[in-house]
XYZ file of C-alpha atoms in Angstrom:
733
model
C -170.276 133.569 -100.301
C -167.628 133.865 -102.985
C -166.605 137.235 -101.597
C -166.418 135.840 -98.083
C -164.242 132.942 -99.177
C -162.069 135.291 -101.207
C -161.468 137.469 -98.173
C -160.522 134.365 -96.131
C -158.455 132.778 -98.896
C -155.100 133.920 -97.497
C -155.568 132.698 -93.888
C -157.105 129.447 -95.138
C -154.271 128.831 -97.590
C -151.511 129.782 -95.170
C -153.220 127.836 -92.388
C -153.254 124.719 -94.545
C -149.631 125.322 -95.459
C -148.712 125.683 -91.801
C -150.574 122.485 -90.995
C -148.688 120.687 -93.774
C -145.384 121.947 -92.376
C -146.293 120.836 -88.860
C -147.243 117.396 -90.142
C -143.867 117.125 -91.868
C -142.133 118.258 -88.672
C -144.070 115.623 -86.737
C -143.048 112.948 -89.223
C -139.397 114.044 -88.933
C -139.476 113.495 -85.130
C -137.262 116.385 -84.112
C -135.725 116.070 -80.600
C -137.593 119.156 -79.390
C -140.871 117.360 -80.033
C -139.759 114.521 -77.777
C -139.138 116.988 -74.952
C -142.633 118.395 -75.297
C -144.181 114.935 -75.300
C -142.119 113.920 -72.269
C -143.506 116.861 -70.318
C -147.061 115.876 -71.284
C -146.350 112.221 -70.448
C -145.014 113.113 -66.996
C -148.075 115.237 -66.280
C -150.375 112.345 -67.189
C -148.379 109.895 -65.051
C -148.591 112.115 -61.980
C -152.251 112.979 -62.572
C -153.325 109.323 -62.756
C -151.263 107.621 -60.045
C -153.195 104.650 -58.610
C -154.697 104.461 -55.147
C -152.034 103.424 -52.646
C -154.338 100.678 -51.367
C -154.200 98.962 -54.770
C -150.446 98.353 -54.744
C -149.544 94.669 -54.974
C -148.879 93.429 -51.403
C -146.736 90.502 -52.578
C -143.778 92.755 -53.396
C -141.415 93.825 -50.629
C -138.242 95.875 -50.826
C -135.499 95.076 -48.329
C -133.738 98.386 -48.042
C -130.043 98.975 -47.351
C -131.048 102.287 -45.814
C -129.414 104.775 -43.477
C -130.559 102.847 -40.432
C -129.015 99.648 -41.796
C -125.743 101.394 -42.561
C -125.595 102.858 -39.050
C -126.200 99.505 -37.387
C -124.366 97.167 -39.762
C -121.536 99.389 -41.003
C -120.865 101.178 -44.237
C -121.431 99.580 -47.620
C -120.239 97.194 -48.999
C -120.956 94.795 -46.188
C -118.963 91.584 -45.685
C -120.446 88.813 -47.815
C -121.140 86.626 -44.776
C -123.508 89.372 -43.574
C -125.274 89.300 -46.953
C -125.475 85.511 -46.528
C -127.213 85.997 -43.156
C -129.641 88.360 -44.873
C -130.404 85.745 -47.538
C -130.837 83.002 -44.967
C -133.235 85.141 -42.925
C -135.278 86.120 -45.978
C -135.980 82.533 -46.955
C -136.351 81.490 -43.323
C -139.082 84.119 -43.001
C -140.927 82.740 -46.035
C -139.760 84.694 -49.090
C -140.347 82.843 -52.382
C -138.021 84.782 -54.680
C -135.192 87.130 -53.705
C -133.824 89.457 -56.397
C -130.743 91.619 -55.862
C -130.653 95.107 -57.336
C -126.969 95.214 -56.331
C -123.944 93.425 -57.790
C -121.105 91.394 -56.356
C -118.643 91.761 -59.199
C -115.394 91.847 -57.208
C -114.122 89.108 -54.866
C -113.950 89.910 -51.167
C -110.479 89.591 -49.676
C -110.325 86.736 -47.189
C -109.731 87.988 -43.632
C -107.136 85.248 -43.143
C -105.352 86.411 -46.271
C -105.211 89.943 -44.865
C -103.551 88.655 -41.692
C -101.058 86.500 -43.593
C -100.024 89.522 -45.652
C -99.094 91.337 -42.437
C -96.904 88.476 -41.180
C -93.282 87.954 -42.163
C -93.267 84.378 -43.543
C -89.475 84.170 -43.266
C -89.585 84.419 -39.473
C -89.377 80.949 -37.823
C -91.764 82.113 -35.106
C -94.434 82.951 -37.711
C -94.379 79.759 -39.764
C -96.571 77.838 -37.351
C -98.908 80.828 -37.080
C -99.246 81.014 -40.875
C -100.016 77.268 -41.042
C -102.746 77.646 -38.422
C -104.254 80.633 -40.211
C -104.183 78.703 -43.509
C -106.273 75.978 -41.851
C -109.074 78.374 -40.962
C -108.843 80.303 -44.242
C -111.689 78.358 -45.958
C -113.985 79.141 -43.023
C -113.373 82.854 -43.606
C -114.059 82.777 -47.344
C -117.128 85.038 -47.344
C -117.708 84.658 -51.091
C -118.088 80.901 -50.624
C -120.336 81.465 -47.610
C -122.606 83.741 -49.644
C -122.615 81.323 -52.582
C -123.721 78.482 -50.284
C -126.581 80.616 -48.947
C -127.925 80.768 -52.528
C -128.094 77.004 -52.915
C -131.556 75.495 -53.235
C -133.150 78.954 -53.174
C -134.685 81.129 -55.884
C -132.089 83.916 -55.828
C -131.930 86.227 -58.843
C -128.719 88.244 -59.136
C -128.724 91.557 -60.920
C -126.121 92.796 -63.385
C -125.743 95.484 -66.039
C -125.080 95.610 -69.772
C -123.215 98.545 -71.306
C -121.869 99.808 -74.631
C -118.146 99.300 -73.938
C -116.901 96.526 -76.205
C -114.799 93.884 -74.479
C -114.960 95.559 -71.054
C -116.555 92.563 -69.335
C -116.458 91.779 -65.615
C -117.881 88.716 -63.878
C -119.971 85.874 -65.274
C -123.245 86.153 -67.143
C -126.126 83.860 -66.178
C -127.695 81.566 -68.721
C -129.718 83.388 -71.428
C -133.470 83.138 -71.237
C -135.193 80.277 -73.042
C -137.483 81.349 -75.860
C -140.404 79.228 -76.951
C -140.135 79.884 -80.679
C -137.331 80.517 -83.164
C -136.489 84.208 -83.378
C -136.356 86.003 -86.742
C -132.946 87.201 -87.923
C -133.866 90.888 -88.044
C -135.397 91.120 -84.576
C -135.643 94.740 -83.429
C -134.149 94.268 -79.988
C -131.576 96.501 -78.321
C -128.059 95.056 -78.516
C -125.241 95.953 -76.110
C -121.535 95.208 -76.306
C -120.350 94.518 -72.763
C -121.444 93.672 -69.238
C -120.546 93.897 -65.568
C -121.863 90.906 -63.677
C -121.320 88.891 -60.522
C -118.518 86.555 -59.433
C -118.659 83.181 -61.106
C -119.136 81.190 -57.903
C -122.006 83.461 -56.857
C -123.749 83.426 -60.216
C -123.338 79.659 -60.598
C -124.967 79.044 -57.214
C -127.809 81.514 -57.786
C -130.983 80.344 -59.493
C -130.536 82.821 -62.335
C -129.905 86.469 -63.093
C -131.400 89.494 -64.787
C -130.060 92.867 -65.883
C -131.225 96.055 -64.202
C -129.917 98.235 -67.035
C -132.275 101.106 -67.853
C -131.848 103.869 -70.397
C -133.018 107.346 -69.437
C -134.447 109.598 -72.102
C -132.375 112.525 -73.343
C -133.565 114.664 -70.412
C -132.197 112.108 -67.922
C -135.603 110.788 -66.805
C -136.385 107.075 -66.826
C -139.755 106.460 -68.451
C -139.105 103.178 -70.239
C -137.155 100.039 -69.483
C -136.231 97.048 -71.679
C -137.565 93.636 -70.719
C -134.990 91.834 -72.856
C -131.628 92.733 -74.389
C -129.352 91.021 -76.853
C -125.714 90.288 -76.097
C -123.855 88.380 -78.773
C -126.341 85.925 -80.244
C -128.325 85.415 -77.043
C -131.312 87.108 -75.409
C -131.175 87.995 -71.706
C -134.066 88.991 -69.414
C -134.370 92.027 -67.164
C -134.246 91.548 -63.409
C -137.984 92.233 -63.151
C -138.932 89.831 -65.951
C -136.710 87.067 -64.585
C -138.101 87.583 -61.074
C -141.699 87.143 -62.248
C -140.746 84.210 -64.499
C -139.189 82.487 -61.483
C -142.158 83.398 -59.281
C -144.595 81.866 -61.764
C -142.287 78.871 -62.449
C -142.389 79.494 -66.196
C -139.624 77.776 -68.155
C -139.534 80.053 -71.171
C -140.990 83.154 -72.766
C -142.580 83.884 -76.126
C -141.659 86.898 -78.236
C -144.502 87.967 -80.517
C -143.257 89.918 -83.553
C -144.665 91.605 -86.632
C -142.881 92.278 -89.925
C -142.384 95.973 -90.712
C -140.031 97.355 -93.413
C -137.658 94.340 -93.410
C -137.556 94.448 -89.622
C -139.321 92.196 -87.140
C -140.653 94.522 -84.469
C -141.767 93.205 -81.099
C -145.439 93.532 -80.112
C -145.543 91.727 -76.799
C -143.698 89.215 -74.641
C -145.580 86.136 -73.527
C -144.970 84.864 -69.994
C -147.079 81.792 -69.365
C -150.691 82.929 -69.713
C -149.723 86.605 -69.587
C -148.948 88.911 -72.496
C -146.825 91.937 -71.715
C -147.331 94.719 -74.302
C -144.077 96.382 -75.339
C -142.842 98.822 -77.927
C -141.041 97.660 -81.067
C -137.790 97.136 -79.102
C -139.243 95.170 -76.174
C -139.382 98.203 -73.892
C -142.232 98.855 -71.478
C -143.333 102.137 -69.980
C -142.552 101.840 -66.291
C -145.891 101.726 -64.407
C -145.056 104.055 -61.543
C -147.361 103.721 -58.536
C -146.262 106.813 -56.629
C -143.277 108.627 -55.213
C -140.309 107.022 -53.432
C -141.148 104.270 -50.922
C -144.625 103.607 -52.256
C -144.007 99.873 -51.873
C -143.466 98.101 -48.565
C -139.907 98.822 -47.368
C -138.120 96.870 -44.625
C -134.675 97.911 -43.320
C -132.115 95.242 -44.146
C -130.739 95.355 -40.604
C -134.151 94.368 -39.217
C -134.199 91.293 -41.451
C -130.630 90.319 -40.558
C -131.379 90.570 -36.855
C -134.899 89.081 -37.159
C -136.510 92.216 -35.735
C -139.244 92.750 -38.328
C -142.922 92.241 -37.572
C -143.859 92.177 -41.262
C -144.511 88.739 -42.743
C -142.403 87.779 -45.775
C -144.316 84.571 -46.392
C -144.912 83.980 -50.123
C -143.453 87.387 -50.947
C -141.220 88.546 -53.780
C -138.312 90.384 -52.168
C -136.120 92.881 -53.994
C -132.919 93.854 -52.199
C -131.648 97.334 -52.982
C -130.902 100.709 -51.486
C -132.701 104.015 -51.031
C -129.537 105.654 -49.708
C -128.179 108.348 -52.005
C -124.599 107.525 -51.015
C -124.825 104.126 -52.738
C -125.595 105.866 -56.038
C -128.647 103.883 -57.103
C -130.958 106.881 -57.267
C -132.645 107.758 -60.546
C -134.727 110.585 -61.959
C -138.288 109.579 -62.832
C -141.555 111.302 -63.811
C -142.832 110.975 -60.223
C -139.708 112.171 -58.404
C -136.278 113.495 -59.276
C -134.584 111.236 -56.704
C -136.052 107.749 -56.907
C -134.582 104.411 -55.741
C -133.506 102.234 -58.653
C -134.765 99.141 -56.821
C -138.274 100.619 -56.744
C -138.206 100.966 -60.528
C -137.672 97.214 -60.672
C -140.434 96.711 -58.101
C -142.804 98.825 -60.223
C -142.093 96.702 -63.302
C -142.602 93.479 -61.310
C -145.927 94.817 -60.031
C -146.928 95.886 -63.533
C -146.291 92.376 -64.890
C -148.093 90.684 -61.993
C -151.115 93.015 -62.221
C -151.092 93.288 -66.045
C -150.994 97.032 -65.542
C -149.075 98.524 -68.455
C -149.798 101.500 -70.644
C -148.126 100.988 -73.980
C -147.332 102.639 -77.280
C -148.990 100.593 -80.060
C -147.097 99.830 -83.266
C -149.531 102.125 -85.109
C -148.873 105.066 -82.770
C -147.147 107.223 -85.407
C -150.109 106.906 -87.760
C -152.587 107.700 -84.981
C -150.561 110.740 -83.877
C -150.497 111.984 -87.471
C -154.279 111.556 -87.793
C -155.024 113.390 -84.524
C -152.816 116.311 -85.558
C -154.420 116.371 -89.018
C -158.011 116.395 -87.712
C -157.332 118.919 -84.960
C -155.379 121.132 -87.349
C -158.049 121.018 -90.085
C -160.806 121.952 -87.649
C -158.717 124.905 -86.466
C -157.720 126.026 -89.974
C -161.326 125.971 -91.204
C -163.007 127.443 -88.121
C -160.801 130.382 -87.104
C -160.886 132.536 -90.289
C -164.693 132.753 -90.022
C -164.896 134.020 -86.434
C -163.955 137.334 -84.873
C -160.630 137.923 -83.106
C -162.385 137.983 -79.715
C -163.652 134.411 -80.165
C -160.393 132.900 -81.420
C -158.928 132.219 -77.973
C -162.098 130.554 -76.539
C -162.433 128.384 -79.658
C -158.770 127.386 -79.382
C -159.327 126.392 -75.760
C -162.356 124.288 -76.744
C -160.496 122.478 -79.547
C -157.433 121.932 -77.335
C -159.632 120.721 -74.481
C -161.307 118.149 -76.718
C -157.907 116.845 -77.837
C -156.765 116.549 -74.215
C -159.948 114.764 -73.108
C -159.671 112.248 -75.958
C -155.999 111.596 -75.177
C -156.656 111.129 -71.453
C -159.595 108.817 -72.178
C -157.301 106.570 -74.245
C -154.694 106.719 -71.456
C -157.088 105.726 -68.675
C -159.579 103.420 -70.371
C -157.558 101.823 -73.175
C -154.037 101.987 -71.649
C -152.824 103.587 -74.883
C -150.088 106.199 -75.080
C -150.562 108.709 -77.896
C -148.955 112.106 -78.397
C -150.779 115.188 -77.176
C -148.203 117.982 -76.960
C -147.613 118.272 -80.694
C -151.297 118.259 -81.739
C -151.894 121.006 -79.168
C -148.851 122.902 -80.417
C -150.148 122.659 -83.989
C -153.613 123.942 -83.031
C -152.251 126.866 -81.059
C -149.676 127.789 -83.708
C -152.453 127.982 -86.286
C -154.457 130.039 -83.821
C -151.556 132.384 -83.194
C -151.173 132.820 -86.950
C -154.819 133.811 -87.294
C -154.490 136.317 -84.460
C -151.375 137.762 -86.042
C -152.995 137.943 -89.456
C -155.572 140.378 -88.110
C -152.847 142.912 -87.429
C -150.898 142.559 -90.687
C -152.183 145.743 -92.291
C -151.442 147.691 -89.121
C -147.773 146.654 -89.290
C -146.757 148.210 -92.613
C -143.743 149.934 -91.096
C -142.418 146.738 -89.633
C -142.929 144.896 -92.914
C -140.854 147.553 -94.629
C -138.064 146.931 -92.135
C -138.229 143.228 -92.900
C -138.100 143.970 -96.611
C -134.903 145.991 -96.230
C -132.950 143.816 -93.838
C -134.418 140.480 -94.913
C -132.000 140.460 -97.841
C -129.143 139.499 -95.578
C -130.636 138.656 -92.168
C -132.801 135.566 -91.496
C -136.526 136.368 -91.280
C -136.825 135.155 -87.692
C -134.035 137.506 -86.646
C -135.628 140.422 -88.469
C -138.871 139.653 -86.665
C -137.117 139.746 -83.347
C -135.357 143.004 -84.215
C -138.526 144.664 -85.431
C -140.257 143.989 -82.119
C -137.591 145.867 -80.136
C -135.509 148.059 -82.421
C -134.187 150.105 -79.517
C -132.199 147.120 -78.290
C -130.087 146.932 -81.445
C -127.470 149.256 -82.852
C -125.905 149.280 -86.313
C -122.947 151.289 -85.037
C -119.587 149.576 -85.454
C -118.435 147.394 -82.585
C -115.945 144.619 -81.864
C -117.538 141.266 -81.111
C -116.525 137.604 -81.063
C -118.227 135.966 -84.029
C -117.773 133.296 -86.691
C -117.414 134.130 -90.375
C -117.852 131.882 -93.422
C -116.483 132.091 -96.965
C -117.814 129.696 -99.607
C -116.508 129.654 -103.167
C -117.327 127.596 -106.268
C -114.319 125.582 -107.460
C -112.983 126.272 -110.996
C -115.563 129.004 -111.497
C -113.543 130.696 -114.245
C -113.643 127.569 -116.397
C -117.335 127.073 -115.656
C -118.247 130.665 -116.546
C -116.381 130.454 -119.856
C -118.527 127.502 -120.936
C -121.838 129.302 -120.316
C -123.698 132.235 -121.795
C -124.452 135.198 -119.537
C -128.051 134.060 -119.094
C -127.043 130.493 -118.307
C -124.454 131.714 -115.807
C -127.023 133.929 -114.088
C -129.533 131.084 -113.855
C -126.896 128.717 -112.489
C -125.810 131.181 -109.788
C -129.419 131.843 -108.813
C -130.056 128.118 -108.443
C -126.891 127.845 -106.366
C -127.282 130.915 -104.151
C -130.961 130.350 -103.295
C -130.591 127.059 -101.336
C -127.266 128.210 -99.855
C -128.910 131.362 -98.536
C -131.850 129.387 -97.190
C -129.507 127.114 -95.230
C -127.607 130.088 -93.805
C -130.863 131.751 -92.768
C -132.215 128.553 -91.206
C -129.173 128.402 -88.960
C -129.258 132.027 -87.739
C -126.586 133.284 -90.112
C -126.330 136.740 -91.653
C -125.490 137.132 -95.354
C -122.690 139.660 -95.741
C -122.378 139.724 -99.499
C -122.238 137.801 -102.762
C -119.137 138.467 -104.868
C -119.259 136.614 -108.169
C -119.411 132.975 -107.120
C -118.484 133.657 -103.491
C -120.805 133.826 -100.466
C -119.735 135.564 -97.281
C -121.810 135.142 -94.113
C -121.346 135.511 -90.386
C -122.931 134.496 -87.085
C -123.255 136.557 -83.891
C -124.646 139.832 -85.253
C -126.844 141.805 -85.358
C -128.329 139.446 -82.743
C -125.965 137.841 -80.288
C -125.591 134.095 -80.739
C -123.826 132.143 -77.985
C -123.551 129.193 -80.340
C -122.292 131.087 -83.386
C -119.429 128.663 -84.076
C -121.677 125.604 -83.742
C -124.327 127.105 -86.021
C -121.657 128.040 -88.574
C -120.232 124.485 -88.738
C -123.725 123.051 -88.956
C -124.486 125.433 -91.820
C -121.276 124.605 -93.700
C -121.931 120.865 -93.538
C -125.515 121.338 -94.703
C -124.300 123.508 -97.582
C -121.980 120.712 -98.690
C -124.866 118.231 -98.486
C -127.036 120.580 -100.529
C -124.357 120.852 -103.230
C -124.474 117.076 -103.634
C -128.261 117.306 -104.057
C -127.836 120.041 -106.682
C -125.475 118.023 -108.884
C -128.099 115.732 -110.485
C -130.438 118.715 -110.901
C -127.706 120.700 -112.674
C -126.859 117.726 -114.865
C -130.506 117.352 -115.829
C -130.660 121.074 -116.648
C -127.509 120.844 -118.806
C -125.428 122.863 -116.330
C -121.855 121.955 -115.334
C -121.116 120.150 -112.100
C -120.197 122.389 -109.180
C -118.117 121.832 -106.078
C -117.431 124.325 -103.321
C -114.815 125.023 -100.720
C -115.720 126.584 -97.365
C -113.553 128.333 -94.797
C -114.676 129.144 -91.240
C -112.937 131.163 -88.573
C -113.934 132.372 -85.122
C -112.622 135.393 -83.262
C -113.083 139.071 -82.619
C -113.990 141.239 -85.599
C -115.497 144.636 -86.284
C -119.157 144.553 -87.283
C -121.546 147.321 -88.216
C -123.252 149.352 -90.906
C -120.300 150.604 -92.978
C -119.851 152.447 -96.281
C -120.442 155.867 -97.756
C -123.329 158.267 -98.084
C -124.154 156.613 -101.413
C -123.948 152.956 -100.491
C -123.718 151.159 -97.153
C -123.682 147.564 -95.998
C -123.843 145.699 -92.725
C -120.542 143.802 -92.788
C -117.568 142.498 -90.800
C -113.904 143.421 -91.015
C -110.692 142.343 -89.367
C -107.846 139.867 -89.289
C -110.200 137.045 -88.283
C -112.217 137.669 -91.437
C -109.118 137.710 -93.640
C -107.955 134.412 -92.187
C -111.335 132.797 -92.923
C -110.926 133.795 -96.566
C -107.450 132.222 -96.627
C -108.815 129.035 -95.025
C -111.332 128.719 -97.836
C -108.434 128.863 -100.300
C -106.697 125.999 -98.474
C -109.518 123.550 -99.196
C -108.179 122.797 -102.696
C -104.633 122.292 -101.409
C -105.679 119.685 -98.833
C -108.369 118.114 -100.994
C -111.182 118.844 -98.554
C -114.387 120.845 -98.775
C -114.322 122.515 -95.366
C -111.486 124.032 -93.310
C -111.920 125.670 -89.898
C -109.551 127.557 -87.662
C -108.440 126.492 -84.219
C -110.810 128.871 -82.402
C -113.799 127.419 -84.229
C -112.717 123.879 -83.434
C -112.187 124.689 -79.746
C -115.610 126.338 -79.508
C -117.529 123.280 -80.754
C -116.787 119.906 -79.191
C -119.678 118.056 -80.842
C -117.684 117.034 -83.932
C -114.769 114.812 -84.798
C -112.023 116.908 -86.383
C -109.188 115.860 -88.647
C -106.067 117.963 -88.063
C -104.947 119.240 -91.453
C -101.865 121.312 -90.770
C -100.013 123.970 -88.820
C -99.797 126.450 -91.651
C -98.688 130.018 -92.265
C -101.094 131.435 -94.820
C -100.326 134.364 -97.064
C -100.615 137.653 -95.212
C -100.094 136.090 -91.763
C -96.856 136.164 -89.777
C -97.863 133.403 -87.393
C -98.804 129.853 -88.328
C -102.254 128.610 -87.374
C -103.696 125.159 -86.765
C -106.353 124.205 -89.283
C -108.869 121.365 -89.105
C -111.568 119.588 -91.050
C -114.841 118.855 -89.200
C -115.650 115.307 -90.245
C -118.835 114.219 -88.486
C -120.836 114.532 -85.297
C -119.339 112.336 -82.583
C -122.729 110.736 -82.011
C -122.820 109.613 -85.655
C -119.227 108.389 -85.918
C -118.508 104.794 -86.877
C -115.755 102.673 -85.384
C -113.981 102.806 -88.746
C -113.906 106.606 -88.613
C -112.612 106.652 -85.035
C -109.842 104.265 -86.097
C -108.843 106.462 -89.030
C -108.761 109.591 -86.859
C -106.655 107.787 -84.257
C -104.202 106.556 -86.924
C -104.096 110.031 -88.461
C -103.262 111.683 -85.125
C -100.551 109.112 -84.524
C -99.082 109.806 -87.975
C -99.145 113.565 -87.272
C -97.321 113.008 -83.976
C -94.623 110.994 -85.716
C -94.361 113.735 -88.340
C -93.931 116.471 -85.713
C -91.371 114.308 -83.868
C -89.384 114.157 -87.140
C -89.318 110.369 -87.121
C -89.613 110.424 -90.889
C -89.546 106.684 -91.588
C -92.278 105.873 -89.110
C -94.314 108.914 -90.169
C -93.979 108.004 -93.840
C -95.091 104.448 -93.209
C -98.044 105.676 -91.151
C -99.204 107.969 -93.955
C -98.629 105.222 -96.537
C -100.891 102.927 -94.503
C -103.530 105.637 -94.294
C -103.248 106.309 -98.028
C -103.703 102.621 -98.830
C -106.782 102.443 -96.613
C -108.211 105.743 -97.879
C -106.833 106.326 -101.392
C -109.308 109.137 -102.051
C -107.817 111.271 -99.255
C -105.530 113.893 -100.855
C -104.192 114.983 -97.460
C -102.076 111.857 -97.015
C -100.383 112.389 -100.378
C -99.590 115.960 -99.307
C -97.766 114.738 -96.226
C -95.926 111.969 -98.032
C -94.582 114.529 -100.516
C -93.725 116.921 -97.697
C -91.835 114.245 -95.759
C -89.743 113.500 -98.856
C -88.780 117.185 -99.081
C -88.137 117.632 -95.354
C -85.754 114.669 -95.191
C -83.219 116.559 -97.264
C -83.553 119.796 -95.291
C -81.654 120.964 -92.244
C -84.448 121.905 -89.868
C -83.889 124.210 -86.870
C -83.989 122.772 -83.369
C -87.169 124.679 -82.577
C -88.998 123.476 -85.714
C -92.658 123.115 -84.797
C -94.044 121.677 -88.003
C -95.266 124.991 -89.395
C -95.699 125.032 -93.157
C -95.669 128.249 -95.151
C -98.382 128.502 -97.792
C -97.378 131.323 -100.135
C -100.342 131.337 -102.509
C -103.912 132.175 -101.587
């Protein structure tokens, strides 16, 4: 038994380690994991669509379809025609009418159009203008539509958005909430809205937003039932429609305290509880593909040609015509009417038919992955290679059956893709482990090239060596130089052993970061690291990976500082230079010593850029090609500089932060900085100086602004040529 366990010790240990890593990855919630879960979610939705006969018959969609556009004219229709539609809907017995369209702009009065075409100065036209003015109120279609709303339960739709201050129209009254809301309520907050005309909204019964947020892949799986704007809470179009239908005055928001945040568990509507996620979002309960609900052409309603009874029905007015741009991508169809999403939510509330993600979902997902992973780790090392695949299928099948049972019988949404991925990754490892001893030659290759190429790239190379050549070639790549600041002073304060230990502690995490981001280590020279991206394997995103690496290296240096202080080592800071362009790459050297390296003017410039970091008081400088290749970041323009060894000046920049992570304060600083640079290049010295003074006062730690203030002082006294372009010559390295 001891011998058996000893033989299986390696796969058991590594399997447990792999499981631990996967659990940490799951806890980190990487975007790729979301994509896998979305695929699994969509498969479950389509596999469990309800019987068409069970769809709520009290919901009807009045469709502004192709037939309606042919018979009534192109959209938008005159508001008096919409008024006729409203009148007919309530005349035919509808209880609530909700609009999945907006009326945010006033319609020009037909009389006003005529008056504009008449010359008011002509004596012959004065009487005509007076007569037209008399009938002008009768042609005010906005007023006609507003009157059609009176004394009817009309719910007007509108949208919220993220644009601050860009508001159009009038918001309806916020929804009434039964209890006092906690201050830290976890509800989505938006900054602006586009709503309906004031006279229309004031005459309507109420309103609700039809704003939905697709997931990162563009598919709409969830929708908020409430949103915050300012200090008020507003309902969705679907929620407000059902509230009006049930004649419920207010709603209840049930919350639970979690990490100083009050997360939402469900929304109470009369006697109904609607389960939501922590941010009041529900998973849209799709009932089928497009036009699953009862659709009636709007033109048939207007002209009273429909045989379908609208008595006691909830009517949603929208469009299934692609030209009106209300088509969305959903799990059940890539082109799906937005109005039917609202209809699905209304039906879900009425039927209490929601699958939901419980507040304890993350813990349950972790437990499922742990149990499935442990069973796989323990079972596979003790069975033969032939049985591994069948056992994996059995374990994976059990996980799927359990997940589907929760989905169907308990209406719970738990993750399945990642537990399956974990099980099969462990299984793949066990299969691979059986061939380790047969791959000695490939391991030797990894041992040689793994010193400067990431392990995953070596693995890829070793599987198809014929596809790769170490002969010299010219290729567009990105190169990085990183250097420890004041290294001479640091080295003088340490013994040889201490210096070696410090460099090892510094180079190890730096190398790991470079490897993790597909970089190739070129060399270590003293305290300097040189790396590049794009060879030996091609990397279409070499510039992006290089910037990502540089920023992570700077973050890692900050993490090392307290560790160095604790170990009695001096504080370190680094400067990094990046440049993108064509360079020569290959296995170069002599018969005695060779190295896989890069050469060329692009490489030399990257080294010079690293030297500029101290001059501008920044940690990272990139060239213009690198900046142009990666649009994901906000960049601060540093200079148009002629470095030593270069005849032409180059634009240099500092990547500041991902655009998606930028604060308003940062955007303001970048805008003010660009304005100051423009004034500087225009040679309006007083305005430029004041702009940089303002920036310096707001950001006193920024050395760059002091550099420009000093430069402006010097340039004022100089006679600059007419074609001066702002280039600055940097003579030292």
